[in-house]
Short mmCIF file of C-alpha atoms and ligand atoms in Angstrom, two decimals:
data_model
loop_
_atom_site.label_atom_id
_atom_site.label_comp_id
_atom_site.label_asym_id
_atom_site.label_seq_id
_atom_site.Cartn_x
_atom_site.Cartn_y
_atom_site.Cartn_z
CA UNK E 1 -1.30 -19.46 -20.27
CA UNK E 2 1.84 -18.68 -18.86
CA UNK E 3 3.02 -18.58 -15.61
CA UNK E 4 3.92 -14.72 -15.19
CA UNK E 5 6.94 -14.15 -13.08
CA UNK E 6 5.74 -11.02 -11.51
CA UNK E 7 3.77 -10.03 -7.95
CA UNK E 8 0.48 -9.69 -7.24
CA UNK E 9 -0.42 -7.60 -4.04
CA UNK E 10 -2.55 -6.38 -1.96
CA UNK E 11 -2.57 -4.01 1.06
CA UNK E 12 -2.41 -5.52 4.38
CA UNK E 13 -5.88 -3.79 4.94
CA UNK E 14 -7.55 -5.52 2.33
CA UNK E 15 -6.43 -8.49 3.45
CA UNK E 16 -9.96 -9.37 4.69
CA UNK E 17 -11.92 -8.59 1.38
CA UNK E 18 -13.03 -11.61 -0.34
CA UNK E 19 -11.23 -12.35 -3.53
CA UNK E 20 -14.50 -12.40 -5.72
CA UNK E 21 -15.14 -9.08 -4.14
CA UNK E 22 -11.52 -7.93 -4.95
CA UNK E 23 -12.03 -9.58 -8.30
CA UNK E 24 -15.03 -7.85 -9.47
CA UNK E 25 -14.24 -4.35 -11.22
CA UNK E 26 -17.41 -2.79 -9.78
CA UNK E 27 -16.18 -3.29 -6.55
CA UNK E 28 -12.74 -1.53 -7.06
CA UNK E 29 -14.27 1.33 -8.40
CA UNK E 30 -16.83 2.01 -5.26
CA UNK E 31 -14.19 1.42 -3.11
CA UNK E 32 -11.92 3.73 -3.84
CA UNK E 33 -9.10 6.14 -2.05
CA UNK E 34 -9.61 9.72 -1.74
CA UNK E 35 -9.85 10.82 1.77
CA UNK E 36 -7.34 11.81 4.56
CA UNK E 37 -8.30 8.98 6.76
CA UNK E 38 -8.52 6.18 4.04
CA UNK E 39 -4.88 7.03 3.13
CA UNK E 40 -3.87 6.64 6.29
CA UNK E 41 -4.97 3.25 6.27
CA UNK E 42 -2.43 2.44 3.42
CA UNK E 43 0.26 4.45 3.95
CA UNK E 44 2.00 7.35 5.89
CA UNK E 45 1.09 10.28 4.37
CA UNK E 46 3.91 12.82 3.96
CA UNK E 47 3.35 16.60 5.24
CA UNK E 48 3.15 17.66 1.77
CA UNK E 49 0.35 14.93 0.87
CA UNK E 50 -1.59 15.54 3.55
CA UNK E 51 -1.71 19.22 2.62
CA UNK E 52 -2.41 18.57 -1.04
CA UNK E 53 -5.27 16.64 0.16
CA UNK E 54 -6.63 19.08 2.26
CA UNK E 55 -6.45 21.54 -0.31
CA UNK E 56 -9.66 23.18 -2.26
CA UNK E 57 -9.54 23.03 -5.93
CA UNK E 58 -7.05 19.99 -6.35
CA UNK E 59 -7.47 17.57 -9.51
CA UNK E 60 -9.34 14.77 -8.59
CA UNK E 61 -7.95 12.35 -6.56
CA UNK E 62 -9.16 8.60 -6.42
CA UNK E 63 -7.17 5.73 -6.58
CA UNK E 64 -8.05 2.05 -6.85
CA UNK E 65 -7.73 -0.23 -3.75
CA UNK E 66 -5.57 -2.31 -6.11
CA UNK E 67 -3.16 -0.25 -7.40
CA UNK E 68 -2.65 1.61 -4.30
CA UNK E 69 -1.78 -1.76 -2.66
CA UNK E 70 1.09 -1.55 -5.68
CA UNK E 71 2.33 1.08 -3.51
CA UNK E 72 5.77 0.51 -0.64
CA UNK E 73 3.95 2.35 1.89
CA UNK E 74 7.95 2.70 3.64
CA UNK E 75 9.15 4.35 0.44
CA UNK E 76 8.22 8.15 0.39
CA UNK E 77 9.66 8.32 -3.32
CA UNK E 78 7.44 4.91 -4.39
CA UNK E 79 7.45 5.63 -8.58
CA UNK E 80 3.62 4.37 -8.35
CA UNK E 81 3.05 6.71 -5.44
CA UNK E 82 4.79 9.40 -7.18
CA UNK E 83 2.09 9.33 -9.94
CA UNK E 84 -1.35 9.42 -7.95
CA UNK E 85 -0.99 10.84 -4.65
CA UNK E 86 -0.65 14.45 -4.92
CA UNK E 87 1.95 16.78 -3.24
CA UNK E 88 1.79 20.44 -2.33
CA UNK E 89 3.98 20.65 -5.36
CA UNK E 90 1.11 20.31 -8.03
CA UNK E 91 -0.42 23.96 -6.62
CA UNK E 92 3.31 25.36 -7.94
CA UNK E 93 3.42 27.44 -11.20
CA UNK E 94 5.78 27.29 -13.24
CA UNK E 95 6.79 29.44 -16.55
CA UNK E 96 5.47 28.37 -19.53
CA UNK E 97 2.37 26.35 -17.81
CA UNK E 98 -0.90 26.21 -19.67
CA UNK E 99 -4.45 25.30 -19.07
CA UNK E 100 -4.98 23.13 -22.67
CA UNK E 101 -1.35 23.00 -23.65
CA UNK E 102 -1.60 21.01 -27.08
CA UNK E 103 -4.10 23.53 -27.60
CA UNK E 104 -6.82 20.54 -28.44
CA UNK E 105 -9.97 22.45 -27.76
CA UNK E 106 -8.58 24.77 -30.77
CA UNK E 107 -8.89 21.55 -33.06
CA UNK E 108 -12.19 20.91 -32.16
CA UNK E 109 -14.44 20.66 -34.55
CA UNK E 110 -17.45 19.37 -32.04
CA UNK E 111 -16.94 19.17 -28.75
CA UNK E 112 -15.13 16.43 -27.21
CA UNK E 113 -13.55 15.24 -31.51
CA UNK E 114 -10.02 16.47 -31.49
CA UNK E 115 -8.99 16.33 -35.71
CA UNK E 116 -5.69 17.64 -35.31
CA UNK E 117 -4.13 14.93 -37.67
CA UNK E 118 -5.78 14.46 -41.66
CA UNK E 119 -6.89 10.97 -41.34
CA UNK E 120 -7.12 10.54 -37.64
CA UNK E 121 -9.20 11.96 -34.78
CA UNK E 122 -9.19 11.32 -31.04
CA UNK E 123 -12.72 10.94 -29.16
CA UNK E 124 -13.21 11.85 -26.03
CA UNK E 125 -16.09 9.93 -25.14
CA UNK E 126 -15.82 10.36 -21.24
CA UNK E 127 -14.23 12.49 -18.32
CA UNK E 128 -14.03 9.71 -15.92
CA UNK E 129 -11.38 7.32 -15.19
CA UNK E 130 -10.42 4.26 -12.72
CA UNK E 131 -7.78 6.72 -10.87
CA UNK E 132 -6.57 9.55 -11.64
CA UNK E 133 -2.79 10.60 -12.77
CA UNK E 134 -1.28 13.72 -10.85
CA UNK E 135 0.55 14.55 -14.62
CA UNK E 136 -2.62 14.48 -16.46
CA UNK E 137 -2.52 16.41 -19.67
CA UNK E 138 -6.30 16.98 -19.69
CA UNK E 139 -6.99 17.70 -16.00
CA UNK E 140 -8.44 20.60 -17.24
CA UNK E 141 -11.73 18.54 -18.22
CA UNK E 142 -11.07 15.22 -16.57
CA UNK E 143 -11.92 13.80 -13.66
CA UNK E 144 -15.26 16.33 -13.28
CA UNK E 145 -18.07 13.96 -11.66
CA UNK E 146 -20.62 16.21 -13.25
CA UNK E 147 -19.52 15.58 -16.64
CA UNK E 148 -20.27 12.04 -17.74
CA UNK E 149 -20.80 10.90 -20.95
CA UNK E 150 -22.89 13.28 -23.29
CA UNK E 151 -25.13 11.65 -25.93
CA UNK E 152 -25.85 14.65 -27.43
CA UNK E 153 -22.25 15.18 -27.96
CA UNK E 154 -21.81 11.64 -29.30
CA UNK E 155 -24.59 12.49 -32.14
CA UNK E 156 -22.57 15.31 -32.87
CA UNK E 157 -19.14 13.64 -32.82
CA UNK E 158 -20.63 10.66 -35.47
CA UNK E 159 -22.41 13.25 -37.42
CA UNK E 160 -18.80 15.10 -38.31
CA UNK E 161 -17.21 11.52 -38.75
CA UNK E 162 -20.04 10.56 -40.94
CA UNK E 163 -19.30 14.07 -43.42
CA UNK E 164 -15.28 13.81 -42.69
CA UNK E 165 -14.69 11.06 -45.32
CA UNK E 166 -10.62 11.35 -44.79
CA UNK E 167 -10.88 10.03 -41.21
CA UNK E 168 -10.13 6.39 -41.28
CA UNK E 169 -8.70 5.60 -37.57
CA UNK E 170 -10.69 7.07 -34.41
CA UNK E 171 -8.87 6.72 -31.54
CA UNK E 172 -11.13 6.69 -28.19
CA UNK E 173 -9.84 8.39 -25.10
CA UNK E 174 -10.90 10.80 -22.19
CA UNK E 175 -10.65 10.50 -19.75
CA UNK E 176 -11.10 6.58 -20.03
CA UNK E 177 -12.98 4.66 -22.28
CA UNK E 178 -12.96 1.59 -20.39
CA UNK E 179 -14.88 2.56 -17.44
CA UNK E 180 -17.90 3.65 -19.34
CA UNK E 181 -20.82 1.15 -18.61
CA UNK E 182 -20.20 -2.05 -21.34
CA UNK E 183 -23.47 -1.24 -23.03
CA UNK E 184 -22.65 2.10 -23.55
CA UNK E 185 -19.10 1.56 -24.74
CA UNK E 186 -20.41 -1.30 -26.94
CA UNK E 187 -22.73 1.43 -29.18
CA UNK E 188 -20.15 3.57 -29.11
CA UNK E 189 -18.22 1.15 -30.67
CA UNK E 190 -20.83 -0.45 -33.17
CA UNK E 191 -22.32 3.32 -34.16
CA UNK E 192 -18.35 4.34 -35.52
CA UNK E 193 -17.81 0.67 -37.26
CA UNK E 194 -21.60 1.33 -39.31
CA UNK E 195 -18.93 4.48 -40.94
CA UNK E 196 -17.91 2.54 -43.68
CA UNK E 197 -14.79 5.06 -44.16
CA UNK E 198 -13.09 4.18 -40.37
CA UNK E 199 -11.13 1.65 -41.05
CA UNK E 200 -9.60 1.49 -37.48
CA UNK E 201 -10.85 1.64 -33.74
CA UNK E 202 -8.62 2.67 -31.04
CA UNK E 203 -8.58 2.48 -27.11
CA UNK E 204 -6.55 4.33 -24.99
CA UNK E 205 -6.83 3.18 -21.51
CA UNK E 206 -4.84 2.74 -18.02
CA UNK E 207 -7.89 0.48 -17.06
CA UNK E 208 -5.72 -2.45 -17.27
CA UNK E 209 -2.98 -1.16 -15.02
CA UNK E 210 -5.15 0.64 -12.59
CA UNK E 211 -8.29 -2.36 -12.58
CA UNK E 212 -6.94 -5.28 -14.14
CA UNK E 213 -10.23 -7.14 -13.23
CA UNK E 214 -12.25 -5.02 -15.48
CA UNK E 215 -10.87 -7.41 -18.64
CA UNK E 216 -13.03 -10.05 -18.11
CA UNK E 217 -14.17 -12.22 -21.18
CA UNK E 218 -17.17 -10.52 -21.69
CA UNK E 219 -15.22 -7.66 -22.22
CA UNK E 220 -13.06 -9.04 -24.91
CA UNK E 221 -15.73 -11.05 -26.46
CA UNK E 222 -18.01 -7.80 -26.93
CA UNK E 223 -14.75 -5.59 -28.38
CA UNK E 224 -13.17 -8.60 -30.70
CA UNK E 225 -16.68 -7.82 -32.52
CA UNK E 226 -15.57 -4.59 -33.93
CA UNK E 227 -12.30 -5.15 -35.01
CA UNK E 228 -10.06 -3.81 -35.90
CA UNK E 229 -9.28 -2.25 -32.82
CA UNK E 230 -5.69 -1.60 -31.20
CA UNK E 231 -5.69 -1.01 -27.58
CA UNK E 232 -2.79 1.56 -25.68
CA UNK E 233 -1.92 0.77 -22.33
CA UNK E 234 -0.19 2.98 -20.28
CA UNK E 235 2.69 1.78 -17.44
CA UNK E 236 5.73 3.89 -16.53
CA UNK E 237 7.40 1.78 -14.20
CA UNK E 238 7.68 -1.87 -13.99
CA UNK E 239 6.40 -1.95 -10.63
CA UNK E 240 3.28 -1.56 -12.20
CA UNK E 241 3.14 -5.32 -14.06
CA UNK E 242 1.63 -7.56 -12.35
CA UNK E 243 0.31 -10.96 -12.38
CA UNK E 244 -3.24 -9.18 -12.84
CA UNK E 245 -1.99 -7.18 -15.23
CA UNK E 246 0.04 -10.02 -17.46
CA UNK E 247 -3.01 -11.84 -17.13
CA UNK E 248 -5.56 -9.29 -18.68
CA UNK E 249 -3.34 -8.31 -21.47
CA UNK E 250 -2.97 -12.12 -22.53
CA UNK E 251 -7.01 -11.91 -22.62
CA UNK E 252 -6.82 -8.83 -24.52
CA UNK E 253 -4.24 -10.31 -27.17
CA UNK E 254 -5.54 -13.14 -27.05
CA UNK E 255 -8.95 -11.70 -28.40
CA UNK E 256 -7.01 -10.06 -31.46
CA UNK E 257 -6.23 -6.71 -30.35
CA UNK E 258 -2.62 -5.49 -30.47
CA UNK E 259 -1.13 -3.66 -27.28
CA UNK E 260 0.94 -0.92 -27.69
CA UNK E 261 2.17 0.94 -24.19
CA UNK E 262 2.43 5.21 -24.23
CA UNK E 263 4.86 6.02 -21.25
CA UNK E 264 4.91 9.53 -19.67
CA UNK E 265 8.89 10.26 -19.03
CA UNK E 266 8.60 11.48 -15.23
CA UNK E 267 11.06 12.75 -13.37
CA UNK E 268 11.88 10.41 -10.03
CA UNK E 269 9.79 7.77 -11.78
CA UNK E 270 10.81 6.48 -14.65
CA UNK E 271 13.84 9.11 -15.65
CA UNK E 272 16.38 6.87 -15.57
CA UNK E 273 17.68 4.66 -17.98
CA UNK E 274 17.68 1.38 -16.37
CA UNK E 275 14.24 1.94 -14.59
CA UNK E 276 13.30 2.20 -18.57
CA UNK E 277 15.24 -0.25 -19.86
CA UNK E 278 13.46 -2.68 -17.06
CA UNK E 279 10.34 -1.13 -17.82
CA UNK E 280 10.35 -1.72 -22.05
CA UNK E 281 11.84 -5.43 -21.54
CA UNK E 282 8.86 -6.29 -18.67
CA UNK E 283 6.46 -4.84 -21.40
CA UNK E 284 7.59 -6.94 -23.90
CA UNK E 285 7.39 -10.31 -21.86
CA UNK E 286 3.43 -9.46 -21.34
CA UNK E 287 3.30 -8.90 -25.21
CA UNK E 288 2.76 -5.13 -24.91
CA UNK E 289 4.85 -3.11 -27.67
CA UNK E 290 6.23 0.44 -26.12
CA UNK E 291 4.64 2.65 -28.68
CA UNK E 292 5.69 6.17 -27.24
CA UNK E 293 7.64 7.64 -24.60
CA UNK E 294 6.02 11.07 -23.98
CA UNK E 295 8.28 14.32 -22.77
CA UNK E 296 5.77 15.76 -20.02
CA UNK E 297 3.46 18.01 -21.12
CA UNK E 298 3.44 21.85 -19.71
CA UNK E 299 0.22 21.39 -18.12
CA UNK E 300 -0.68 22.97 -14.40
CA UNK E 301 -0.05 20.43 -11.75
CA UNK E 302 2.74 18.61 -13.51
CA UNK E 303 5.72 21.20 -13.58
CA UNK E 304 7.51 18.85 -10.39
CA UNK E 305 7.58 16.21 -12.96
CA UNK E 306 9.03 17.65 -15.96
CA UNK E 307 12.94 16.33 -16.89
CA UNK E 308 14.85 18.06 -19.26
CA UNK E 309 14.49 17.01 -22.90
CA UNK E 310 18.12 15.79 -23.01
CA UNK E 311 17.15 12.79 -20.37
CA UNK E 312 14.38 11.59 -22.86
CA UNK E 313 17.27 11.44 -25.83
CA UNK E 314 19.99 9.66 -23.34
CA UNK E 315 16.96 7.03 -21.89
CA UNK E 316 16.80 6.28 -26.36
CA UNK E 317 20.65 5.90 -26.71
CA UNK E 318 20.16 3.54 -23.76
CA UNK E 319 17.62 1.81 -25.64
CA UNK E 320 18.68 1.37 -29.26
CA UNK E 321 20.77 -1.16 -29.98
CA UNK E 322 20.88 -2.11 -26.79
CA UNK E 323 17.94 -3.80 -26.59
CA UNK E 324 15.24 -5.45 -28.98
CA UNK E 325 14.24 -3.24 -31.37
CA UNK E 326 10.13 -3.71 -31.14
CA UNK E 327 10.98 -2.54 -27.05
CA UNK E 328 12.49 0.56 -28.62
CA UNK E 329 9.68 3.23 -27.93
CA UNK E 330 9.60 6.61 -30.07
CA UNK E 331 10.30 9.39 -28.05
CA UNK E 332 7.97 12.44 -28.20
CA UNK E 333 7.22 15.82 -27.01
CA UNK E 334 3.25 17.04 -27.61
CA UNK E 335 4.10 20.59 -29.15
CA UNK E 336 2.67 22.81 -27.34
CA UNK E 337 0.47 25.22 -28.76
CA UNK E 338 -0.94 22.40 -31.11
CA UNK E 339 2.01 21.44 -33.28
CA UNK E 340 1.07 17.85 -32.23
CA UNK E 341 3.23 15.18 -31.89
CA UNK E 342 7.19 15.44 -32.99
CA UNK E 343 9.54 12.20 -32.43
CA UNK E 344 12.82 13.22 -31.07
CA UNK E 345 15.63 10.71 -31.23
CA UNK E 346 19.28 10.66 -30.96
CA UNK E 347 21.20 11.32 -34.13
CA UNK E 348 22.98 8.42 -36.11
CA UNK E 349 22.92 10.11 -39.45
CA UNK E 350 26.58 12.14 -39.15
CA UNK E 351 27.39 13.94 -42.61
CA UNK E 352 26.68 13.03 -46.13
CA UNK E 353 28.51 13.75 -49.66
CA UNK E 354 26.26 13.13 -53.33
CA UNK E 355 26.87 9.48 -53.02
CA UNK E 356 27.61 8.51 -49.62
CA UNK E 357 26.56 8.66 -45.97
CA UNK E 358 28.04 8.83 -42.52
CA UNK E 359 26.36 6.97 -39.85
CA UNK E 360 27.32 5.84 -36.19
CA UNK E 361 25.52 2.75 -34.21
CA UNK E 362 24.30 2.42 -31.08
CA UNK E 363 28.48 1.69 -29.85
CA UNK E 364 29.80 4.38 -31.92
CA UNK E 365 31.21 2.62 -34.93
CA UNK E 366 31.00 4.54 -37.78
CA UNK E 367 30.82 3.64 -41.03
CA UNK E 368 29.94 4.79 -44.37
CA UNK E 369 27.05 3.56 -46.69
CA UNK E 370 27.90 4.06 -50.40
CA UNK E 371 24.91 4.95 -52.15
CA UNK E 372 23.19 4.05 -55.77
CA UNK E 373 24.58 6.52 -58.56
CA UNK E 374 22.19 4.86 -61.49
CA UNK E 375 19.05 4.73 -59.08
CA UNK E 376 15.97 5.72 -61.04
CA UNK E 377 12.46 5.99 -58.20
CA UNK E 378 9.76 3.96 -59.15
CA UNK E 379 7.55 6.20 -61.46
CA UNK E 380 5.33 7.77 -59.09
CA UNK E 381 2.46 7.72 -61.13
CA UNK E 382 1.77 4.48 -60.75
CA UNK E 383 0.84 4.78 -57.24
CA UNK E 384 -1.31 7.73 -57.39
CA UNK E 385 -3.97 6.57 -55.16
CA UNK E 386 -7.25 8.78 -54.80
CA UNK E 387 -7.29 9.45 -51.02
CA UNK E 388 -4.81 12.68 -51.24
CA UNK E 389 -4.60 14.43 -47.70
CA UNK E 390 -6.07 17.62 -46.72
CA UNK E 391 -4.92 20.40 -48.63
CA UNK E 392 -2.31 22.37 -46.50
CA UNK E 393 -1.33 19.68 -44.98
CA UNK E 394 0.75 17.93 -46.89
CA UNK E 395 4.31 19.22 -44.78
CA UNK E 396 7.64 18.45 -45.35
CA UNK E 397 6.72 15.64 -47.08
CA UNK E 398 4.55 17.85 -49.58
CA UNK E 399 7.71 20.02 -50.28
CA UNK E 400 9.68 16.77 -50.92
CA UNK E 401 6.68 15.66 -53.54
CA UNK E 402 6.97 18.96 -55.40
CA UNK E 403 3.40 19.92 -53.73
CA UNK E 404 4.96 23.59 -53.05
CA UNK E 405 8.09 24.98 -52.69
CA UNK E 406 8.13 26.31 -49.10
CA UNK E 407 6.90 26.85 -45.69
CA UNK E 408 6.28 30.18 -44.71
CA UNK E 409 5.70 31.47 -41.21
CA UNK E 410 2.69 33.75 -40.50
CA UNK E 411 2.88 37.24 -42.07
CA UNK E 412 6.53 36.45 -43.67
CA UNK E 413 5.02 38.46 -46.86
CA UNK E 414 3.94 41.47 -44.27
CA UNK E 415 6.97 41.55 -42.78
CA UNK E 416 9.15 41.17 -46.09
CA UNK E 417 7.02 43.52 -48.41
CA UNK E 418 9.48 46.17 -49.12
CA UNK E 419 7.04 47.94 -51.43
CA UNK E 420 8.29 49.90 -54.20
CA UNK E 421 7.24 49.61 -57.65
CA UNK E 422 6.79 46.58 -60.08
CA UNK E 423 9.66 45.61 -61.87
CA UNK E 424 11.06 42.62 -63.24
CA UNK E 425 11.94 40.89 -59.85
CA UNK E 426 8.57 40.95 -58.67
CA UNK E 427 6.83 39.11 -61.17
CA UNK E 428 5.65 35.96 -59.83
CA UNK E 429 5.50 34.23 -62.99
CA UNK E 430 9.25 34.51 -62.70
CA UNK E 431 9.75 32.51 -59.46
CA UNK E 432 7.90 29.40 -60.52
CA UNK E 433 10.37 26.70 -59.94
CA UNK E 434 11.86 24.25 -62.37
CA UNK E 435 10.11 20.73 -61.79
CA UNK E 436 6.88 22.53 -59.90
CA UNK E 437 3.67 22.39 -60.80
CA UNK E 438 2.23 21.60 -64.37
CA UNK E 439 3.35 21.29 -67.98
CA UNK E 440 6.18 20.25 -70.34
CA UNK E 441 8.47 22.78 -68.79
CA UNK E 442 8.22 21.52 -65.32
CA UNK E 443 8.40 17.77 -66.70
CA UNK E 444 11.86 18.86 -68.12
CA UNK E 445 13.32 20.37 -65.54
CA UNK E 446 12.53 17.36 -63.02
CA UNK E 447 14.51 15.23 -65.64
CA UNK E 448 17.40 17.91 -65.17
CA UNK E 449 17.05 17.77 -61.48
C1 PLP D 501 -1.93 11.40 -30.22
C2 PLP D 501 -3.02 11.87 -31.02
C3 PLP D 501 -3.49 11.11 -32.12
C4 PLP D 501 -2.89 9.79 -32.51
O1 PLP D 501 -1.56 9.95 -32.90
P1 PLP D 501 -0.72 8.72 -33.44
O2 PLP D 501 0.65 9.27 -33.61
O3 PLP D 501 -1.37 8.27 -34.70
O4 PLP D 501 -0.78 7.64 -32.39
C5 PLP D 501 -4.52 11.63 -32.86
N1 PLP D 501 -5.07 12.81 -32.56
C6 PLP D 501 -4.63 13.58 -31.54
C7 PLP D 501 -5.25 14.89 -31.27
C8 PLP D 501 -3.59 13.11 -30.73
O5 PLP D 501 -3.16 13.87 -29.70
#
């Protein structure tokens, strides 16, 4: 394989461990930081670490002896430090903070299956993970040693999938997947594929950056058997690759599964447009797409690490164009209250006439694209397949179909019911729209559309 051009540390007070010791997963996981005095050990602790630390209540802290040795222990603002050692600042409110911001437990139909998407569902199949991030979006549940993996939750979670014939990619998460014990993980993984409708497995999992030695070849060997399956990483700051790490994602694509990275946009980590564009370029050269670039979530804890909205769409101007397009991540902010995912990107489309459209590129040319005046679509019957999404939630792309003919907020009827008495307005029949819905009339007025 190839010779990886990045570092692989360790702590000067690991120096002593033997590498098959260092090497070995299990070993990384027992010995992990959480205390005071083990900190110490490592690095200086700041005031406002120590105090975190010493504080009741605080979201789990544990970090692996090898990604703390990632750590400058002379740099108080180290972007690895940044993201697991906690500060007095995570016990700060702010407005607007919420306990399940993307409202998932709402779109739970069983506990621990989020279906917030028609054909898609995320699984989380564990609360426990290899450290833990200070900007977690599901501290709320994570990181709780009491809470391990629930069987009976699993029957319930394959029993919905089982009767929920639309899902076709299950996406496992958690906490994280890939510290479950192998043999549990592995019937995780064989009960979903026996669902002849799931078509696609998915891992997310900052195993590989936080324990690279966890992807050994058994590992790969017992996932490659349920493919397909896609694997996430997640890295925010190129500090983070390492030899270790290059080397387990070769295994990893190497045994067939794609790598995709989701990056958390972090204020005095990654918020910076060169720390990204070093970041995307580095992921690239260990064959990891950037997949997603997330705006932080309004979750307790994390309101120190939130950047203005703006910084995510100047890091994307930074990136398009001027870099290669498959290290161009999208750019999105978790809706909170449940909306789910919305990309956010910088504009390029300027104005548009009947037959022509205004764009800009990445240097701010702009041009003009003259458009077809004798296109006729391919005739969409043709591709009527049979799967048809959930009813309702069809979206914009429903109202571009014809589906319906708006979107209308909650209570917009209430609120615009004036009344009165029936009259020739207020038929509905009326308001059907030329080119919606059924019959020879509709037909015609499509043509004339
Ligand atoms: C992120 C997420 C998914 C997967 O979304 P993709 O855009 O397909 O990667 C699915 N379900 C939930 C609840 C999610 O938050």
């Amino acid at each position: 394989m190839a010779n990886y051009p990045f570092p692989s540390k360790r702590a000067p007070v690991y120096a002593d461990v033997p590498a098959e010791q260092w090497s070995n997963w299990r070993w990384q996981l027992s010995n992990r930081i959480n205390t005071v005095e083990e900190f110490e050990k490592v690095i200086r602790l700041s005031e406002s670490e120590r105090k975190a630390l010493s504080a009741p209540n605080l979201f789990r802290v544990d970090i692996t002896p090898y990604f703390i040795s990632l750590i400058d222990p002379d740099d108080p603002a180290d972007p690895i430090r940044k993201q697991v050692v906690p500060t007095d600042r995570e016990m700060v409110p702010f407005t607007a903070m919420m306990e399940d911001s993307l409202a998932e437990d709402r779109h739970s139909p069983v506990p621990g299956l989020v279906h917030r998407y028609p054909d898609r569902v995320l699984m989380l199949i564990t609360t426990q993970c290899a450290s833990y991030c200070r900007y977690c979006t599901r501290s709320r549940i994570v990181g709780d040693p009491s809470a391990t993996f629930s069987r009976a939750e699993f029957e319930m979670q394959l029993d919905y999938l089982k009767r929920t014939p639309q899902v076709r990619d299950v996406l496992l998460s958690g906490g994280d997947p890939l510290v479950l014990a192998p043999k549990i993980l592995e019937e995780i993984l064989s009960r979903l594929r026996e669902i002849p409708h799931i078509e696609v497995l998915r891992i997310g999992s900052r195993v590989p950056v936080f324990m690279p030695m966890r992807i050994t070849d058994e590992l790969t060997d017992m996932l490659q058997k349920y493919h397909p399956l896609w694997l996430n990483i997640h890295v925010n700051h190129s500090n983070e690759i390492t030899t270790e790490l290059a080397e387990a994602c070769d295994r990893l694509t190497r045994a067939g599964i794609p790598l995709g990275n989701q990056s958390v946009l972090l204020a005095g980590v990654n918020d910076n447009i060169h720390v990204q564009r070093q970041l995307v370029q580095d992921l690239v050269r260990i064959r990891v797409r950037p997949y997603y670039l997330y705006q932080c979530d309004l979750v307790e804890g994390a309101g120190h690490f939130r950047t203005p909205v703006g910084k995510g769409v100047e890091i994307l101007e930074a990136l398009r164009g001027h870099t290669s397009g498959f290290a161009v991540p999208q750019y999105i902010i978790d809706a909170p209250g449940g909306g789910g995912k919305i990309p956010v990107s910088p504009n390029y489309l300027l104005s548009m006439s009947d037959h022509k459209v205004i764009l800009r590129n990445f240097e701010g040319y702009i041009t003009t694209y003259e458009e077809p005046i004798d296109y006729v679509p391919a005739d969409a019957a043709r591709f009527k397949l049979e799967k048809r999404p959930e009813p309702g939630q069809s979206g914009i792309s429903g109202l571009l179909e014809g589906e319906q003919m708006f979107i209308k907020p909650e209570g917009f009827d209430e609120v615009h019911d004036r009344q009165g008495i029936q009259h020739r307005l207020k038929d509905a029949k009326k308001w059907v729209p030329l080119g919606i819905g059924e019959g020879e009339k509709g037909e015609e007025g499509k043509k004339g559309a």
